[in-house]
Amino acid sequence: RPVVLMLLVLGVMGNITMCTYSFYWTLWVGTGKRLPGIGWELQFASLAGQSLMAVATSTVLPRANQFLGQIPVLLGAHLLCVCCLTLTTSWTGPWAVLTLGGLLGIMNAVHANNPLGIGEAMVDDSQMRGTIISIINSCLPIGQTVVGLIAGPCISYFDGEVSSFFLVIATVHLLFLSVATMVFSISYLMDN
């Protein structure tokens, strides 16, 4: 089914994007920068904000999924993630780091949950359901491998500008997200 394929494509692309910002966020932020007024390391503060946002999102996620649907919530989280990475090219400074870092926590929570719930709901057969969930879980090492292969050469190509690498990943992610959104929409319209 095309919907299952798009779910897997989003799983891989989501993990590529998440691995990208997980591995290179602190490089983009830079070392020795402090949060004004508090004095915390900016790297720490932004990642702490991301973690807190992920926990907060996880607590409201069941209601959001019930109200909006798991697929729209997943697509929205992916779009927000793409926007955050794109903004790293133009919005800098401590408040940008805190805001963008915090908002990326939404993707962390939604991407860890919704693909599994969507995959489980798509299949009635328990053995096939287990297979689909296993395949969805396999998307993480694929993302890690891709980022491991391309990050160094890309960041080097951009003379160390991590935000340019973020923009490349965000652009590719947006392309896949657009196709997935069309496939999910067509499937929804055909089923109703």
Tab-separated table of C-alpha atoms in Angstrom:
chain	number	residue	atom	x	y	z
A	1	ARG	CA	0.000	0.000	0.000
A	2	PRO	CA	1.255	3.488	-0.836
A	3	VAL	CA	0.310	4.794	2.627
A	4	VAL	CA	2.537	2.221	4.327
A	5	LEU	CA	5.375	3.104	1.963
A	6	MET	CA	4.962	6.825	2.715
A	7	LEU	CA	4.908	6.090	6.435
A	8	LEU	CA	8.236	4.309	6.058
A	9	VAL	CA	9.670	7.096	3.887
A	10	LEU	CA	8.625	9.647	6.529
A	11	GLY	CA	10.129	7.385	9.169
A	12	VAL	CA	13.483	7.341	7.406
A	13	MET	CA	13.419	11.046	6.539
A	14	GLY	CA	12.283	11.979	10.048
A	15	ASN	CA	15.123	9.995	11.541
A	16	ILE	CA	17.641	11.525	9.134
A	17	THR	CA	16.472	14.980	10.176
A	18	MET	CA	16.354	14.151	13.881
A	19	CYS	CA	19.831	12.608	13.753
A	20	THR	CA	21.066	15.700	11.929
A	21	TYR	CA	19.960	18.127	14.592
A	22	SER	CA	20.736	15.724	17.424
A	23	PHE	CA	24.315	15.265	16.240
A	24	TYR	CA	25.022	18.830	15.055
A	25	TRP	CA	22.831	21.174	17.128
A	26	THR	CA	25.556	22.029	19.618
A	27	LEU	CA	28.001	22.663	16.767
A	28	TRP	CA	25.534	25.172	15.290
A	29	VAL	CA	24.980	26.832	18.680
A	30	GLY	CA	28.722	27.097	19.375
A	31	THR	CA	30.645	26.743	22.586
A	32	GLY	CA	31.136	29.203	25.386
A	33	LYS	CA	27.880	31.062	24.755
A	34	ARG	CA	25.767	31.830	27.786
A	35	LEU	CA	22.063	32.432	28.282
A	36	PRO	CA	21.634	36.142	29.132
A	37	GLY	CA	20.548	36.816	32.684
A	38	ILE	CA	20.926	33.231	33.864
A	39	GLY	CA	24.445	32.348	32.798
A	40	TRP	CA	23.691	28.784	31.740
A	41	GLU	CA	25.546	27.366	28.766
A	42	LEU	CA	23.319	28.017	25.752
A	43	GLN	CA	23.923	24.500	24.425
A	44	PHE	CA	22.656	23.020	27.693
A	45	ALA	CA	19.689	25.384	27.954
A	46	SER	CA	18.491	24.702	24.397
A	47	LEU	CA	18.769	20.933	24.758
A	48	ALA	CA	17.082	21.068	28.178
A	49	GLY	CA	14.267	23.078	26.588
A	50	GLN	CA	14.017	20.495	23.816
A	51	SER	CA	13.738	17.694	26.369
A	52	LEU	CA	11.104	19.517	28.400
A	53	MET	CA	9.103	20.252	25.242
A	54	ALA	CA	9.276	16.582	24.252
A	55	VAL	CA	7.932	15.545	27.667
A	56	ALA	CA	5.189	18.195	27.557
A	57	THR	CA	4.235	17.157	24.022
A	58	SER	CA	4.099	13.514	25.049
A	59	THR	CA	1.583	14.335	27.753
A	60	VAL	CA	-0.823	16.106	25.377
A	61	LEU	CA	-0.141	13.902	22.357
A	62	PRO	CA	-2.945	11.376	23.001
A	63	ARG	CA	-5.513	14.181	23.070
A	64	ALA	CA	-4.030	15.902	20.017
A	65	ASN	CA	-4.100	12.610	18.113
A	66	GLN	CA	-7.674	11.951	19.182
A	67	PHE	CA	-8.813	15.444	18.204
A	68	LEU	CA	-6.808	15.967	14.992
A	69	GLY	CA	-5.812	12.427	13.987
A	70	GLN	CA	-2.429	10.729	14.147
A	71	ILE	CA	-1.467	11.416	10.535
A	72	PRO	CA	-2.165	15.190	10.601
A	73	VAL	CA	-0.292	15.517	13.904
A	74	LEU	CA	2.659	13.605	12.429
A	75	LEU	CA	2.692	15.743	9.282
A	76	GLY	CA	2.439	18.918	11.362
A	77	ALA	CA	5.387	17.895	13.538
A	78	HIS	CA	7.466	17.166	10.436
A	79	LEU	CA	6.554	20.548	8.940
A	80	LEU	CA	7.434	22.345	12.174
A	81	CYS	CA	10.781	20.544	12.240
A	82	VAL	CA	11.526	21.581	8.650
A	83	CYS	CA	10.651	25.203	9.516
A	84	CYS	CA	12.905	25.185	12.591
A	85	LEU	CA	15.887	23.856	10.663
A	86	THR	CA	15.271	26.330	7.843
A	87	LEU	CA	15.181	29.223	10.299
A	88	THR	CA	18.680	28.389	11.580
A	89	THR	CA	20.033	30.039	8.420
A	90	SER	CA	18.567	33.444	9.274
A	91	TRP	CA	17.544	33.560	12.936
A	92	THR	CA	20.434	33.453	15.383
A	93	GLY	CA	21.138	34.528	18.921
A	94	PRO	CA	20.190	33.090	22.292
A	95	TRP	CA	16.418	33.410	21.924
A	96	ALA	CA	16.473	31.786	18.488
A	97	VAL	CA	18.517	28.896	19.873
A	98	LEU	CA	16.130	28.427	22.795
A	99	THR	CA	12.982	28.755	20.703
A	100	LEU	CA	14.069	26.552	17.807
A	101	GLY	CA	15.682	24.012	20.117
A	102	GLY	CA	12.543	23.840	22.228
A	103	LEU	CA	10.213	23.486	19.265
A	104	LEU	CA	12.284	20.582	17.922
A	105	GLY	CA	11.227	18.707	21.053
A	106	ILE	CA	7.755	18.425	19.515
A	107	MET	CA	9.202	16.394	16.649
A	108	ASN	CA	11.083	14.192	19.112
A	109	ALA	CA	7.853	13.251	20.878
A	110	VAL	CA	5.545	12.907	17.885
A	111	HIS	CA	7.982	11.032	15.644
A	112	ALA	CA	8.702	8.503	18.398
A	113	ASN	CA	5.001	7.735	18.826
A	114	ASN	CA	2.759	8.390	15.850
A	115	PRO	CA	4.365	6.246	13.126
A	116	LEU	CA	3.992	3.223	15.400
A	117	GLY	CA	0.358	4.017	16.171
A	118	ILE	CA	-0.432	4.655	12.505
A	119	GLY	CA	1.316	1.452	11.432
A	120	GLU	CA	-0.493	-0.554	14.071
A	121	ALA	CA	-3.890	0.837	13.037
A	122	MET	CA	-3.292	0.046	9.345
A	123	VAL	CA	-3.053	-3.705	9.730
A	124	ASP	CA	-5.558	-6.151	11.213
A	125	ASP	CA	-3.287	-9.207	11.191
A	126	SER	CA	-1.206	-9.315	14.404
A	127	GLN	CA	1.836	-10.907	12.751
A	128	MET	CA	1.814	-8.357	9.921
A	129	ARG	CA	1.341	-5.609	12.520
A	130	GLY	CA	4.489	-6.796	14.276
A	131	THR	CA	6.362	-6.806	10.974
A	132	ILE	CA	5.266	-3.254	10.127
A	133	ILE	CA	6.249	-1.969	13.580
A	134	SER	CA	9.605	-3.716	13.296
A	135	ILE	CA	10.236	-2.113	9.912
A	136	ILE	CA	9.249	1.319	11.273
A	137	ASN	CA	11.693	0.849	14.149
A	138	SER	CA	14.411	-0.046	11.626
A	139	CYS	CA	14.213	3.472	10.189
A	140	LEU	CA	16.408	4.845	12.994
A	141	PRO	CA	19.656	3.066	12.055
A	142	ILE	CA	19.030	3.996	8.427
A	143	GLY	CA	18.840	7.669	9.444
A	144	GLN	CA	21.983	7.362	11.543
A	145	THR	CA	23.853	5.737	8.666
A	146	VAL	CA	22.797	8.345	6.109
A	147	VAL	CA	23.751	11.231	8.397
A	148	GLY	CA	27.044	9.528	9.197
A	149	LEU	CA	27.810	9.235	5.492
A	150	ILE	CA	26.806	12.698	4.298
A	151	ALA	CA	27.215	15.102	7.215
A	152	GLY	CA	30.980	15.493	7.179
A	153	PRO	CA	31.313	16.078	3.432
A	154	CYS	CA	28.281	18.435	3.388
A	155	ILE	CA	29.420	20.531	6.330
A	156	SER	CA	32.902	20.651	4.824
A	157	TYR	CA	31.429	21.712	1.458
A	158	PHE	CA	29.653	24.585	3.227
A	159	ASP	CA	32.894	25.627	4.982
A	160	GLY	CA	31.621	24.546	8.394
A	161	GLU	CA	28.278	26.350	8.124
A	162	VAL	CA	26.060	23.849	9.925
A	163	SER	CA	22.959	25.931	9.182
A	164	SER	CA	23.543	25.357	5.449
A	165	PHE	CA	23.625	21.610	6.077
A	166	PHE	CA	20.414	21.964	8.123
A	167	LEU	CA	18.853	23.783	5.162
A	168	VAL	CA	19.790	20.986	2.732
A	169	ILE	CA	18.285	18.366	5.046
A	170	ALA	CA	15.175	20.510	5.598
A	171	THR	CA	14.700	20.978	1.841
A	172	VAL	CA	14.950	17.264	1.105
A	173	HIS	CA	12.667	16.549	4.056
A	174	LEU	CA	10.108	19.040	2.750
A	175	LEU	CA	10.092	17.337	-0.660
A	176	PHE	CA	9.389	13.937	0.875
A	177	LEU	CA	6.872	15.468	3.273
A	178	SER	CA	4.997	17.050	0.353
A	179	VAL	CA	4.745	13.734	-1.480
A	180	ALA	CA	3.686	11.929	1.705
A	181	THR	CA	1.025	14.550	2.395
A	182	MET	CA	-0.386	14.098	-1.117
A	183	VAL	CA	-0.442	10.305	-0.767
A	184	PHE	CA	-2.091	10.456	2.668
A	185	SER	CA	-4.652	12.981	1.358
A	186	ILE	CA	-5.501	10.906	-1.720
A	187	SER	CA	-5.832	7.787	0.418
A	188	TYR	CA	-8.104	9.624	2.827
A	189	LEU	CA	-10.301	10.956	0.025
A	190	MET	CA	-10.558	7.525	-1.622
A	191	ASP	CA	-11.528	5.868	1.679
A	192	ASN	CA	-14.252	8.418	2.431
